[in-house]
Amino acid sequence: MTTALQLHNFVGGERTGTLAGETLPLVDPSTGEQYGTSPLTRWMDVDAAMEVASSAFETWSQTTPRQRQRVLLDVADAVEQRAEELVAAECRNTGKPWSVVRDDELPMAVDLIRFYAGAARVQEDGAGGEYQQGHTSFSRREPIGVCAQVTSWTHPLLLAAAKVAPALAAGNAVVLKPAETTPVSTALLVEIAGEFLPAGVLNLICGDRDSGRAMVAHEVPGMFSITGTVRSGMEVAGSAAADLKRVHLQLGGKAPAVVFDDADVPRAARRIAAAAFGNAGQSCTAASRVLAGPGVFDEVVAALAEWAVAMRPGPPQDPDAAFGPLNSQGQLEIVQAHLERLPEHAQIVAGGQRKGERGYFHEATVVAGVSQEDELVQNEVLGPVVTVQRFGSEDEAVELANGVRYGLVASVWTRDHARAMRMSRRLQAGTVWINTHHPLAAEMPHSGFKHSASARDFGRYGLEEYSRIKHVMTAWDQQ
């Protein structure tokens, strides 16, 4: 086979190969066909990238916030100008519909870069004062150093922007590794940014899990950031602990959407279906668990089933496709295995099957009759599958919603404002939406509780994650 695309690493401001010359296949998930290769980065290549980033940090960390703002604004403008290329790369990467990337994900990535360009100039430090007689104290924020970052295959372009922008705004250098199945759009983003950044400040290496392990084991990074599974996060945390590295973990989710009897069910079902099946359910914020009150349970199940039938998967160029394929053959098999292992008391009321033989498409699927302890309720699937459970009271709704190891996001559907406020306080989730599910804002924090996260993205909180605080005290008396 003659491959059409050969990706390279990007280190020190230029495309680079690897010492061993090994590669990984790039497969289009909408066809199942290989269309290129990416480098398989080994330890020596990781070591070289870290040394380049460490050297570049010495200069970049001394730039002023205004200088970093100007660079990031130039990067954002260039990303916007080359939107068509980036959309094409992301759709080839993931199989997402063109409209989703063009109208939603790429604009948000640009917005995040611009937000952190501005945030670089308004970092907040603690107030200075005289806390010891004859001495004045103040605190200052400083960059950490080299940040090693790994992104997920669920939203490659958006997650790259969300990690890189605050790290650079804070004055750090970055070595970034995208997921092995979806490096194409990230590689293009890094090369675009490289036109404006000093050489070595932002570097890209491609590879597999072992490449990521080499990054976290390397002595240079002062911080390791990953968006991935709980298992990956625990492995990273354990490895980083051996060298007392700071970790920034954004992990899984099993988001509940709690629909009370007084909710507008047609509206709730429409929006929950979009949040459950969009991106083929491959999002840690997907509304994968619906909890419905006794008075609306049957109506909610029926409405979600109708939407599951109506929301058809398809390739990126299909204007009628509601969502694209699963990421890989392996991910398709994971979804199918979960459905094959359903207990007898669970019923598939819509979908449940692979869609077609070409590519990794799967029908939007609704499963009712599940119990709280069932695997499909407890585990993140990352597929277009939603479960529906019945609750009898507000207290039971809270118990069911909180009864998993995740705590990333949740949504509440009700016309009762007081109930909505009570639920927003009681739900163990980093974000609680009321009568909506999925919108994010660059200005507000995105994080989670329990096994979902140990760090914050977005807003000034995301910028603070990539800095450290220093106390400076000066004596008045020089004698």
CSV table of C-alpha atoms in Angstrom, one decimal:
chain,number,residue,atom,x,y,z
A,1,MET,CA,0.0,0.0,0.0
A,2,THR,CA,1.2,3.5,-0.8
A,3,THR,CA,0.4,5.8,2.1
A,4,ALA,CA,-0.7,9.3,1.3
A,5,LEU,CA,0.4,10.9,4.5
A,6,GLN,CA,3.6,10.7,6.6
A,7,LEU,CA,3.5,12.6,9.8
A,8,HIS,CA,6.6,13.8,11.6
A,9,ASN,CA,7.5,14.9,15.1
A,10,PHE,CA,8.0,18.6,15.5
A,11,VAL,CA,10.9,19.5,17.8
A,12,GLY,CA,13.0,22.6,18.0
A,13,GLY,CA,10.8,24.4,15.4
A,14,GLU,CA,11.1,21.9,12.6
A,15,ARG,CA,9.9,18.5,11.5
A,16,THR,CA,12.0,15.7,12.8
A,17,GLY,CA,12.2,11.9,12.4
A,18,THR,CA,12.9,9.3,15.0
A,19,LEU,CA,16.2,7.4,15.5
A,20,ALA,CA,14.7,4.0,14.8
A,21,GLY,CA,12.4,5.2,12.0
A,22,GLU,CA,9.4,3.1,13.4
A,23,THR,CA,5.9,4.1,12.5
A,24,LEU,CA,2.3,3.6,13.6
A,25,PRO,CA,-0.6,3.3,11.1
A,26,LEU,CA,-3.2,6.0,10.7
A,27,VAL,CA,-6.6,4.6,10.0
A,28,ASP,CA,-9.7,6.5,8.9
A,29,PRO,CA,-12.4,5.4,11.3
A,30,SER,CA,-15.2,6.2,8.8
A,31,THR,CA,-13.7,3.6,6.3
A,32,GLY,CA,-11.4,1.4,8.4
A,33,GLU,CA,-8.7,2.0,5.8
A,34,GLN,CA,-5.1,3.1,6.5
A,35,TYR,CA,-4.2,6.4,5.0
A,36,GLY,CA,-0.9,7.2,6.5
A,37,THR,CA,1.7,6.7,9.2
A,38,SER,CA,2.9,8.6,12.2
A,39,PRO,CA,6.2,8.3,14.1
A,40,LEU,CA,6.6,5.8,16.9
A,41,THR,CA,8.7,7.8,19.4
A,42,ARG,CA,11.1,6.0,21.7
A,43,TRP,CA,13.1,7.0,24.8
A,44,MET,CA,16.1,8.6,22.9
A,45,ASP,CA,13.7,10.8,20.9
A,46,VAL,CA,11.7,11.8,24.0
A,47,ASP,CA,15.0,12.7,25.7
A,48,ALA,CA,16.0,14.9,22.8
A,49,ALA,CA,12.7,16.7,22.8
A,50,MET,CA,12.8,17.3,26.5
A,51,GLU,CA,16.3,18.8,26.3
A,52,VAL,CA,15.3,21.1,23.5
A,53,ALA,CA,12.2,22.3,25.5
A,54,SER,CA,14.3,22.8,28.6
A,55,SER,CA,16.7,25.0,26.7
A,56,ALA,CA,13.9,27.0,25.1
A,57,PHE,CA,12.2,27.5,28.5
A,58,GLU,CA,15.1,29.5,29.8
A,59,THR,CA,14.3,32.3,27.3
A,60,TRP,CA,10.5,31.9,27.0
A,61,SER,CA,10.0,32.1,30.7
A,62,GLN,CA,11.7,35.5,30.7
A,63,THR,CA,9.3,37.0,28.2
A,64,THR,CA,6.7,39.5,29.5
A,65,PRO,CA,3.0,38.6,29.7
A,66,ARG,CA,2.4,41.2,26.9
A,67,GLN,CA,4.9,39.4,24.6
A,68,ARG,CA,3.2,36.0,25.3
A,69,GLN,CA,-0.2,37.5,24.7
A,70,ARG,CA,0.9,38.9,21.3
A,71,VAL,CA,2.2,35.5,20.2
A,72,LEU,CA,-0.9,33.6,21.3
A,73,LEU,CA,-3.2,36.1,19.5
A,74,ASP,CA,-1.1,35.6,16.3
A,75,VAL,CA,-1.5,31.9,16.7
A,76,ALA,CA,-5.3,32.2,17.2
A,77,ASP,CA,-5.6,34.3,14.1
A,78,ALA,CA,-3.5,31.8,12.1
A,79,VAL,CA,-5.6,28.9,13.3
A,80,GLU,CA,-8.7,30.7,12.2
A,81,GLN,CA,-7.3,31.6,8.8
A,82,ARG,CA,-6.3,27.9,8.2
A,83,ALA,CA,-9.6,26.6,9.6
A,84,GLU,CA,-10.4,24.6,6.5
A,85,GLU,CA,-7.1,22.6,6.7
A,86,LEU,CA,-7.6,21.9,10.4
A,87,VAL,CA,-11.3,20.8,10.0
A,88,ALA,CA,-10.2,18.4,7.2
A,89,ALA,CA,-7.4,17.0,9.4
A,90,GLU,CA,-9.7,16.6,12.4
A,91,CYS,CA,-12.4,14.9,10.4
A,92,ARG,CA,-9.9,12.5,8.9
A,93,ASN,CA,-8.6,11.9,12.4
A,94,THR,CA,-11.9,11.2,14.0
A,95,GLY,CA,-14.6,10.8,11.4
A,96,LYS,CA,-16.6,13.6,13.0
A,97,PRO,CA,-19.2,15.5,10.9
A,98,TRP,CA,-17.7,18.5,9.2
A,99,SER,CA,-20.3,20.8,10.7
A,100,VAL,CA,-19.4,19.8,14.3
A,101,VAL,CA,-15.7,20.5,13.9
A,102,ARG,CA,-16.2,23.7,11.8
A,103,ASP,CA,-19.0,25.2,13.8
A,104,ASP,CA,-18.4,24.1,17.3
A,105,GLU,CA,-15.0,22.6,18.2
A,106,LEU,CA,-12.6,24.7,16.1
A,107,PRO,CA,-14.2,28.0,17.2
A,108,MET,CA,-14.0,27.0,20.8
A,109,ALA,CA,-10.3,26.0,20.3
A,110,VAL,CA,-9.6,29.5,18.9
A,111,ASP,CA,-11.6,31.1,21.7
A,112,LEU,CA,-9.5,29.3,24.3
A,113,ILE,CA,-6.3,30.4,22.8
A,114,ARG,CA,-7.5,34.0,22.7
A,115,PHE,CA,-8.8,33.8,26.3
A,116,TYR,CA,-5.4,32.6,27.6
A,117,ALA,CA,-3.7,35.3,25.6
A,118,GLY,CA,-5.6,37.8,27.6
A,119,ALA,CA,-5.4,35.9,30.8
A,120,ALA,CA,-1.6,35.9,30.6
A,121,ARG,CA,-1.7,39.6,31.5
A,122,VAL,CA,-4.1,39.4,34.5
A,123,GLN,CA,-2.7,36.7,36.7
A,124,GLU,CA,-3.7,37.3,40.3
A,125,ASP,CA,-1.1,37.1,43.1
A,126,GLY,CA,-1.7,37.4,46.8
A,127,ALA,CA,-1.7,40.8,48.4
A,128,GLY,CA,1.6,42.1,49.7
A,129,GLY,CA,1.9,43.4,53.3
A,130,GLU,CA,3.9,43.6,56.5
A,131,TYR,CA,3.3,40.3,58.3
A,132,GLN,CA,6.6,40.4,60.3
A,133,GLN,CA,7.9,43.6,61.9
A,134,GLY,CA,10.3,45.4,59.7
A,135,HIS,CA,9.6,43.2,56.7
A,136,THR,CA,7.5,43.5,53.6
A,137,SER,CA,6.1,40.3,51.8
A,138,PHE,CA,4.6,39.7,48.5
A,139,SER,CA,3.9,36.6,46.4
A,140,ARG,CA,4.5,36.0,42.7
A,141,ARG,CA,3.5,33.4,40.2
A,142,GLU,CA,6.2,31.7,38.1
A,143,PRO,CA,6.1,29.1,35.3
A,144,ILE,CA,6.8,25.5,36.3
A,145,GLY,CA,9.3,24.7,33.5
A,146,VAL,CA,8.7,22.0,30.9
A,147,CYS,CA,5.2,20.6,30.8
A,148,ALA,CA,4.7,17.2,29.3
A,149,GLN,CA,1.2,16.8,28.0
A,150,VAL,CA,-0.9,13.9,26.5
A,151,THR,CA,-4.3,14.4,24.9
A,152,SER,CA,-7.2,12.0,24.3
A,153,TRP,CA,-8.6,10.8,21.0
A,154,THR,CA,-12.1,12.1,21.9
A,155,HIS,CA,-11.5,15.8,21.0
A,156,PRO,CA,-7.9,16.0,19.7
A,157,LEU,CA,-7.9,19.5,18.4
A,158,LEU,CA,-9.9,21.1,21.2
A,159,LEU,CA,-8.0,19.3,24.0
A,160,ALA,CA,-4.6,20.3,22.5
A,161,ALA,CA,-5.6,24.0,22.5
A,162,ALA,CA,-7.0,23.6,26.1
A,163,LYS,CA,-3.7,22.2,27.3
A,164,VAL,CA,-1.1,24.2,25.3
A,165,ALA,CA,-2.6,27.7,25.6
A,166,PRO,CA,-2.5,28.1,29.4
A,167,ALA,CA,0.8,26.4,29.6
A,168,LEU,CA,2.4,28.8,27.1
A,169,ALA,CA,0.6,31.8,28.6
A,170,ALA,CA,2.1,31.0,32.0
A,171,GLY,CA,5.6,31.0,30.5
A,172,ASN,CA,6.2,27.2,30.2
A,173,ALA,CA,7.7,25.2,27.4
A,174,VAL,CA,5.7,22.2,26.2
A,175,VAL,CA,6.3,18.7,24.9
A,176,LEU,CA,2.9,17.4,23.6
A,177,LYS,CA,1.9,13.9,22.6
A,178,PRO,CA,-1.5,13.3,20.9
A,179,ALA,CA,-3.3,10.0,21.1
A,180,GLU,CA,-1.8,7.5,18.7
A,181,THR,CA,-4.9,7.2,16.6
A,182,THR,CA,-5.6,10.9,16.2
A,183,PRO,CA,-2.3,12.9,15.8
A,184,VAL,CA,-3.0,14.6,12.5
A,185,SER,CA,-4.9,17.8,13.5
A,186,THR,CA,-2.7,18.3,16.6
A,187,ALA,CA,0.4,18.0,14.4
A,188,LEU,CA,-0.9,20.7,12.1
A,189,LEU,CA,-1.9,22.9,15.1
A,190,VAL,CA,1.6,22.7,16.5
A,191,GLU,CA,3.2,23.5,13.2
A,192,ILE,CA,0.9,26.6,12.8
A,193,ALA,CA,1.8,27.7,16.3
A,194,GLY,CA,5.5,27.1,15.6
A,195,GLU,CA,5.5,29.8,13.0
A,196,PHE,CA,5.1,32.4,15.8
A,197,LEU,CA,6.7,30.8,18.8
A,198,PRO,CA,10.5,30.6,19.4
A,199,ALA,CA,12.0,27.3,18.4
A,200,GLY,CA,11.6,24.6,21.1
A,201,VAL,CA,8.9,26.3,23.1
A,202,LEU,CA,6.2,24.0,21.7
A,203,ASN,CA,7.2,20.5,20.6
A,204,LEU,CA,5.2,17.5,19.3
A,205,ILE,CA,6.1,13.8,19.6
A,206,CYS,CA,3.8,11.1,18.3
A,207,GLY,CA,3.7,7.6,19.7
A,208,ASP,CA,1.9,5.0,21.8
A,209,ARG,CA,1.5,4.3,25.5
A,210,ASP,CA,5.2,3.5,25.9
A,211,SER,CA,6.0,6.9,24.4
A,212,GLY,CA,3.8,8.5,27.1
A,213,ARG,CA,5.5,6.4,29.8
A,214,ALA,CA,8.9,7.6,28.7
A,215,MET,CA,7.6,11.2,29.0
A,216,VAL,CA,6.4,10.9,32.5
A,217,ALA,CA,9.6,9.0,33.5
A,218,HIS,CA,11.9,11.7,32.2
A,219,GLU,CA,13.6,13.9,34.7
A,220,VAL,CA,13.1,17.2,32.8
A,221,PRO,CA,9.3,17.9,33.0
A,222,GLY,CA,8.1,19.6,36.1
A,223,MET,CA,4.5,18.7,35.3
A,224,PHE,CA,2.7,16.0,33.5
A,225,SER,CA,-0.8,16.6,32.2
A,226,ILE,CA,-3.0,13.9,30.7
A,227,THR,CA,-6.6,13.6,29.5
A,228,GLY,CA,-7.4,9.9,29.5
A,229,THR,CA,-8.9,7.0,31.3
A,230,VAL,CA,-8.9,6.5,35.1
A,231,ARG,CA,-6.4,3.6,34.6
A,232,SER,CA,-4.0,5.8,32.7
A,233,GLY,CA,-4.3,8.6,35.2
A,234,MET,CA,-3.5,6.3,38.1
A,235,GLU,CA,-0.5,5.0,36.3
A,236,VAL,CA,0.7,8.5,35.6
A,237,ALA,CA,0.2,9.6,39.2
A,238,GLY,CA,2.1,6.6,40.4
A,239,SER,CA,5.0,7.1,38.1
A,240,ALA,CA,5.1,10.9,38.7
A,241,ALA,CA,5.1,10.3,42.5
A,242,ALA,CA,8.4,8.6,42.3
A,243,ASP,CA,10.0,11.9,41.3
A,244,LEU,CA,7.4,14.2,43.0
A,245,LYS,CA,6.3,15.7,39.7
A,246,ARG,CA,3.1,17.7,39.7
A,247,VAL,CA,0.3,16.0,37.8
A,248,HIS,CA,-2.7,17.4,36.0
A,249,LEU,CA,-5.3,14.7,35.5
A,250,GLN,CA,-8.5,15.0,33.5
A,251,LEU,CA,-10.0,11.5,33.4
A,252,GLY,CA,-13.3,9.8,32.9
A,253,GLY,CA,-17.0,10.5,33.4
A,254,LYS,CA,-20.4,8.9,33.7
A,255,ALA,CA,-22.6,11.9,33.7
A,256,PRO,CA,-26.2,11.7,35.1
A,257,ALA,CA,-29.0,13.7,33.6
A,258,VAL,CA,-31.7,13.9,36.2
A,259,VAL,CA,-35.2,14.5,34.8
A,260,PHE,CA,-37.9,15.4,37.3
A,261,ASP,CA,-41.6,14.9,36.8
A,262,ASP,CA,-42.1,18.6,36.2
A,263,ALA,CA,-39.5,18.8,33.4
A,264,ASP,CA,-40.3,19.7,29.8
A,265,VAL,CA,-39.7,16.2,28.6
A,266,PRO,CA,-39.7,16.8,24.8
A,267,ARG,CA,-37.1,19.6,25.2
A,268,ALA,CA,-35.1,17.6,27.8
A,269,ALA,CA,-35.1,14.4,25.6
A,270,ARG,CA,-33.9,16.4,22.6
A,271,ARG,CA,-31.0,18.0,24.4
A,272,ILE,CA,-30.0,14.9,26.4
A,273,ALA,CA,-30.0,12.8,23.2
A,274,ALA,CA,-27.6,15.3,21.6
A,275,ALA,CA,-25.4,15.2,24.6
A,276,ALA,CA,-25.5,11.4,24.8
A,277,PHE,CA,-25.0,10.5,21.1
A,278,GLY,CA,-23.0,13.5,19.8
A,279,ASN,CA,-19.5,12.5,19.0
A,280,ALA,CA,-20.7,8.9,19.1
A,281,GLY,CA,-20.9,9.3,22.9
A,282,GLN,CA,-17.1,9.6,22.9
A,283,SER,CA,-16.8,12.3,25.5
A,284,CYS,CA,-16.2,12.2,29.2
A,285,THR,CA,-19.1,14.7,29.5
A,286,ALA,CA,-21.6,12.7,27.5
A,287,ALA,CA,-25.0,12.3,29.2
A,288,SER,CA,-24.7,8.5,29.4
A,289,ARG,CA,-27.0,8.0,32.4
A,290,VAL,CA,-30.5,9.3,32.5
A,291,LEU,CA,-32.4,9.2,35.8
A,292,ALA,CA,-36.2,9.8,35.3
A,293,GLY,CA,-38.9,10.5,37.8
A,294,PRO,CA,-41.8,8.0,38.2
A,295,GLY,CA,-44.3,10.3,36.4
A,296,VAL,CA,-42.2,10.8,33.3
A,297,PHE,CA,-40.1,7.6,33.1
A,298,ASP,CA,-42.0,6.0,30.3
A,299,GLU,CA,-42.3,9.2,28.4
A,300,VAL,CA,-38.5,9.8,28.7
A,301,VAL,CA,-37.7,6.3,27.5
A,302,ALA,CA,-40.0,6.6,24.5
A,303,ALA,CA,-38.7,10.1,23.6
A,304,LEU,CA,-35.0,9.0,23.8
A,305,ALA,CA,-35.8,6.0,21.7
A,306,GLU,CA,-37.3,8.2,19.0
A,307,TRP,CA,-34.2,10.4,19.0
A,308,ALA,CA,-31.9,7.3,18.9
A,309,VAL,CA,-33.7,6.2,15.7
A,310,ALA,CA,-33.6,9.6,14.2
A,311,MET,CA,-29.9,10.4,14.9
A,312,ARG,CA,-28.1,8.5,12.2
A,313,PRO,CA,-24.3,8.0,12.1
A,314,GLY,CA,-22.4,8.7,9.0
A,315,PRO,CA,-19.1,9.8,7.5
A,316,PRO,CA,-17.8,13.4,7.8
A,317,GLN,CA,-19.1,14.5,4.3
A,318,ASP,CA,-22.6,13.3,5.0
A,319,PRO,CA,-24.6,16.5,5.9
A,320,ASP,CA,-27.4,14.4,7.5
A,321,ALA,CA,-25.1,12.5,9.8
A,322,ALA,CA,-25.8,13.3,13.5
A,323,PHE,CA,-22.5,11.8,14.6
A,324,GLY,CA,-19.5,9.9,13.2
A,325,PRO,CA,-17.9,6.5,13.9
A,326,LEU,CA,-16.2,5.2,16.9
A,327,ASN,CA,-12.5,5.9,17.2
A,328,SER,CA,-11.2,2.4,16.2
A,329,GLN,CA,-12.0,-1.2,15.8
A,330,GLY,CA,-11.0,-1.7,19.4
A,331,GLN,CA,-13.4,0.9,20.6
A,332,LEU,CA,-16.2,-0.6,18.5
A,333,GLU,CA,-15.5,-3.9,20.1
A,334,ILE,CA,-15.6,-2.4,23.6
A,335,VAL,CA,-19.1,-0.9,23.0
A,336,GLN,CA,-20.4,-4.2,21.5
A,337,ALA,CA,-19.0,-6.2,24.4
A,338,HIS,CA,-20.8,-4.0,26.9
A,339,LEU,CA,-24.1,-4.6,25.2
A,340,GLU,CA,-23.5,-8.3,24.8
A,341,ARG,CA,-22.9,-8.6,28.5
A,342,LEU,CA,-26.1,-6.9,29.5
A,343,PRO,CA,-28.0,-8.7,32.3
A,344,GLU,CA,-31.4,-10.3,31.7
A,345,HIS,CA,-33.2,-7.5,33.5
A,346,ALA,CA,-31.9,-4.9,31.0
A,347,GLN,CA,-33.7,-4.2,27.7
A,348,ILE,CA,-32.4,-2.5,24.6
A,349,VAL,CA,-35.3,-0.3,23.5
A,350,ALA,CA,-33.5,1.3,20.5
A,351,GLY,CA,-30.4,0.6,18.5
A,352,GLY,CA,-27.8,-1.8,19.8
A,353,GLN,CA,-26.1,-2.8,16.6
A,354,ARG,CA,-23.1,-1.9,14.5
A,355,LYS,CA,-24.1,0.2,11.5
A,356,GLY,CA,-22.8,-1.1,8.2
A,357,GLU,CA,-19.6,-3.1,7.6
A,358,ARG,CA,-17.4,-0.3,6.5
A,359,GLY,CA,-15.9,1.9,9.2
A,360,TYR,CA,-16.6,1.8,12.9
A,361,PHE,CA,-20.2,3.1,13.1
A,362,HIS,CA,-22.6,2.1,15.8
A,363,GLU,CA,-26.3,2.8,16.2
A,364,ALA,CA,-27.5,5.2,18.9
A,365,THR,CA,-28.6,2.9,21.7
A,366,VAL,CA,-31.1,3.3,24.6
A,367,VAL,CA,-31.0,0.7,27.4
A,368,ALA,CA,-33.8,0.6,30.1
A,369,GLY,CA,-34.4,-1.7,33.1
A,370,VAL,CA,-30.8,-1.4,34.4
A,371,SER,CA,-29.8,-1.6,38.0
A,372,GLN,CA,-27.4,0.7,39.8
A,373,GLU,CA,-24.7,-2.0,40.2
A,374,ASP,CA,-24.8,-3.0,36.5
A,375,GLU,CA,-21.5,-2.6,34.6
A,376,LEU,CA,-23.2,-0.4,32.0
A,377,VAL,CA,-24.2,2.1,34.7
A,378,GLN,CA,-21.0,2.0,36.6
A,379,ASN,CA,-18.3,2.1,33.8
A,380,GLU,CA,-17.5,4.7,31.2
A,381,VAL,CA,-18.2,3.1,27.8
A,382,LEU,CA,-17.3,6.0,25.4
A,383,GLY,CA,-19.9,5.0,22.8
A,384,PRO,CA,-23.4,6.1,21.7
A,385,VAL,CA,-25.2,4.3,24.6
A,386,VAL,CA,-27.4,5.8,27.2
A,387,THR,CA,-29.1,4.0,30.2
A,388,VAL,CA,-32.4,5.0,31.8
A,389,GLN,CA,-33.2,4.4,35.4
A,390,ARG,CA,-36.2,5.3,37.5
A,391,PHE,CA,-36.1,7.2,40.8
A,392,GLY,CA,-38.9,7.7,43.3
A,393,SER,CA,-37.7,10.8,45.3
A,394,GLU,CA,-35.2,13.6,45.2
A,395,ASP,CA,-33.1,11.8,47.7
A,396,GLU,CA,-33.0,8.6,45.6
A,397,ALA,CA,-32.1,10.7,42.6
A,398,VAL,CA,-29.1,12.1,44.4
A,399,GLU,CA,-28.1,8.7,45.7
A,400,LEU,CA,-28.2,7.2,42.2
A,401,ALA,CA,-26.5,10.1,40.5
A,402,ASN,CA,-23.7,10.1,43.0
A,403,GLY,CA,-23.4,6.3,43.2
A,404,VAL,CA,-20.5,5.9,40.7
A,405,ARG,CA,-16.8,6.5,41.0
A,406,TYR,CA,-16.9,9.5,38.6
A,407,GLY,CA,-17.9,13.1,39.3
A,408,LEU,CA,-17.2,15.2,36.3
A,409,VAL,CA,-20.5,16.7,35.1
A,410,ALA,CA,-24.2,16.3,35.7
A,411,SER,CA,-27.5,18.0,34.6
A,412,VAL,CA,-30.8,18.6,36.3
A,413,TRP,CA,-34.1,19.0,34.4
A,414,THR,CA,-36.9,20.7,36.3
A,415,ARG,CA,-39.1,23.8,36.4
A,416,ASP,CA,-38.6,24.2,40.1
A,417,HIS,CA,-35.8,26.7,40.8
A,418,ALA,CA,-35.4,25.8,44.5
A,419,ARG,CA,-35.1,22.1,43.6
A,420,ALA,CA,-32.5,22.9,40.9
A,421,MET,CA,-30.4,24.9,43.4
A,422,ARG,CA,-30.7,22.0,46.0
A,423,MET,CA,-29.6,19.5,43.4
A,424,SER,CA,-26.7,21.7,42.2
A,425,ARG,CA,-25.3,21.6,45.7
A,426,ARG,CA,-25.9,17.9,46.4
A,427,LEU,CA,-24.6,16.4,43.2
A,428,GLN,CA,-21.0,15.4,43.3
A,429,ALA,CA,-19.8,16.8,40.0
A,430,GLY,CA,-17.4,19.6,39.0
A,431,THR,CA,-20.0,21.1,36.6
A,432,VAL,CA,-23.8,21.0,37.1
A,433,TRP,CA,-26.0,22.2,34.3
A,434,ILE,CA,-29.7,23.1,34.8
A,435,ASN,CA,-32.1,22.5,31.9
A,436,THR,CA,-29.1,22.0,29.5
A,437,HIS,CA,-26.2,19.6,29.1
A,438,HIS,CA,-22.8,20.2,27.5
A,439,PRO,CA,-22.1,24.0,27.0
A,440,LEU,CA,-18.7,25.0,28.2
A,441,ALA,CA,-17.2,28.5,28.6
A,442,ALA,CA,-13.6,29.5,28.4
A,443,GLU,CA,-14.1,31.8,31.4
A,444,MET,CA,-15.4,29.1,33.8
A,445,PRO,CA,-13.6,26.1,35.4
A,446,HIS,CA,-13.9,22.6,34.0
A,447,SER,CA,-13.0,19.9,36.4
A,448,GLY,CA,-14.3,17.0,38.3
A,449,PHE,CA,-14.5,15.2,41.6
A,450,LYS,CA,-13.6,11.7,42.8
A,451,HIS,CA,-12.0,9.6,40.0
A,452,SER,CA,-12.8,12.1,37.2
A,453,ALA,CA,-10.1,14.7,37.8
A,454,SER,CA,-7.4,16.1,40.0
A,455,ALA,CA,-7.0,19.4,38.3
A,456,ARG,CA,-8.9,22.3,36.6
A,457,ASP,CA,-9.0,23.4,33.1
A,458,PHE,CA,-10.5,26.7,31.6
A,459,GLY,CA,-10.8,30.0,33.3
A,460,ARG,CA,-8.1,31.6,35.5
A,461,TYR,CA,-8.0,28.3,37.3
A,462,GLY,CA,-6.6,26.6,34.3
A,463,LEU,CA,-3.8,29.2,34.1
A,464,GLU,CA,-3.0,28.8,37.8
A,465,GLU,CA,-2.5,25.0,37.3
A,466,TYR,CA,0.5,25.8,35.1
A,467,SER,CA,2.3,28.1,37.6
A,468,ARG,CA,3.8,27.9,41.0
A,469,ILE,CA,3.7,30.5,43.8
A,470,LYS,CA,6.8,32.0,45.4
A,471,HIS,CA,6.9,34.1,48.6
A,472,VAL,CA,9.3,37.0,48.5
A,473,MET,CA,10.2,38.8,51.8
A,474,THR,CA,12.5,41.9,52.1
A,475,ALA,CA,13.8,43.4,55.3
A,476,TRP,CA,13.6,47.2,55.8
A,477,ASP,CA,16.8,47.4,57.8
A,478,GLN,CA,19.9,46.8,55.8
A,479,GLN,CA,22.2,46.6,58.9
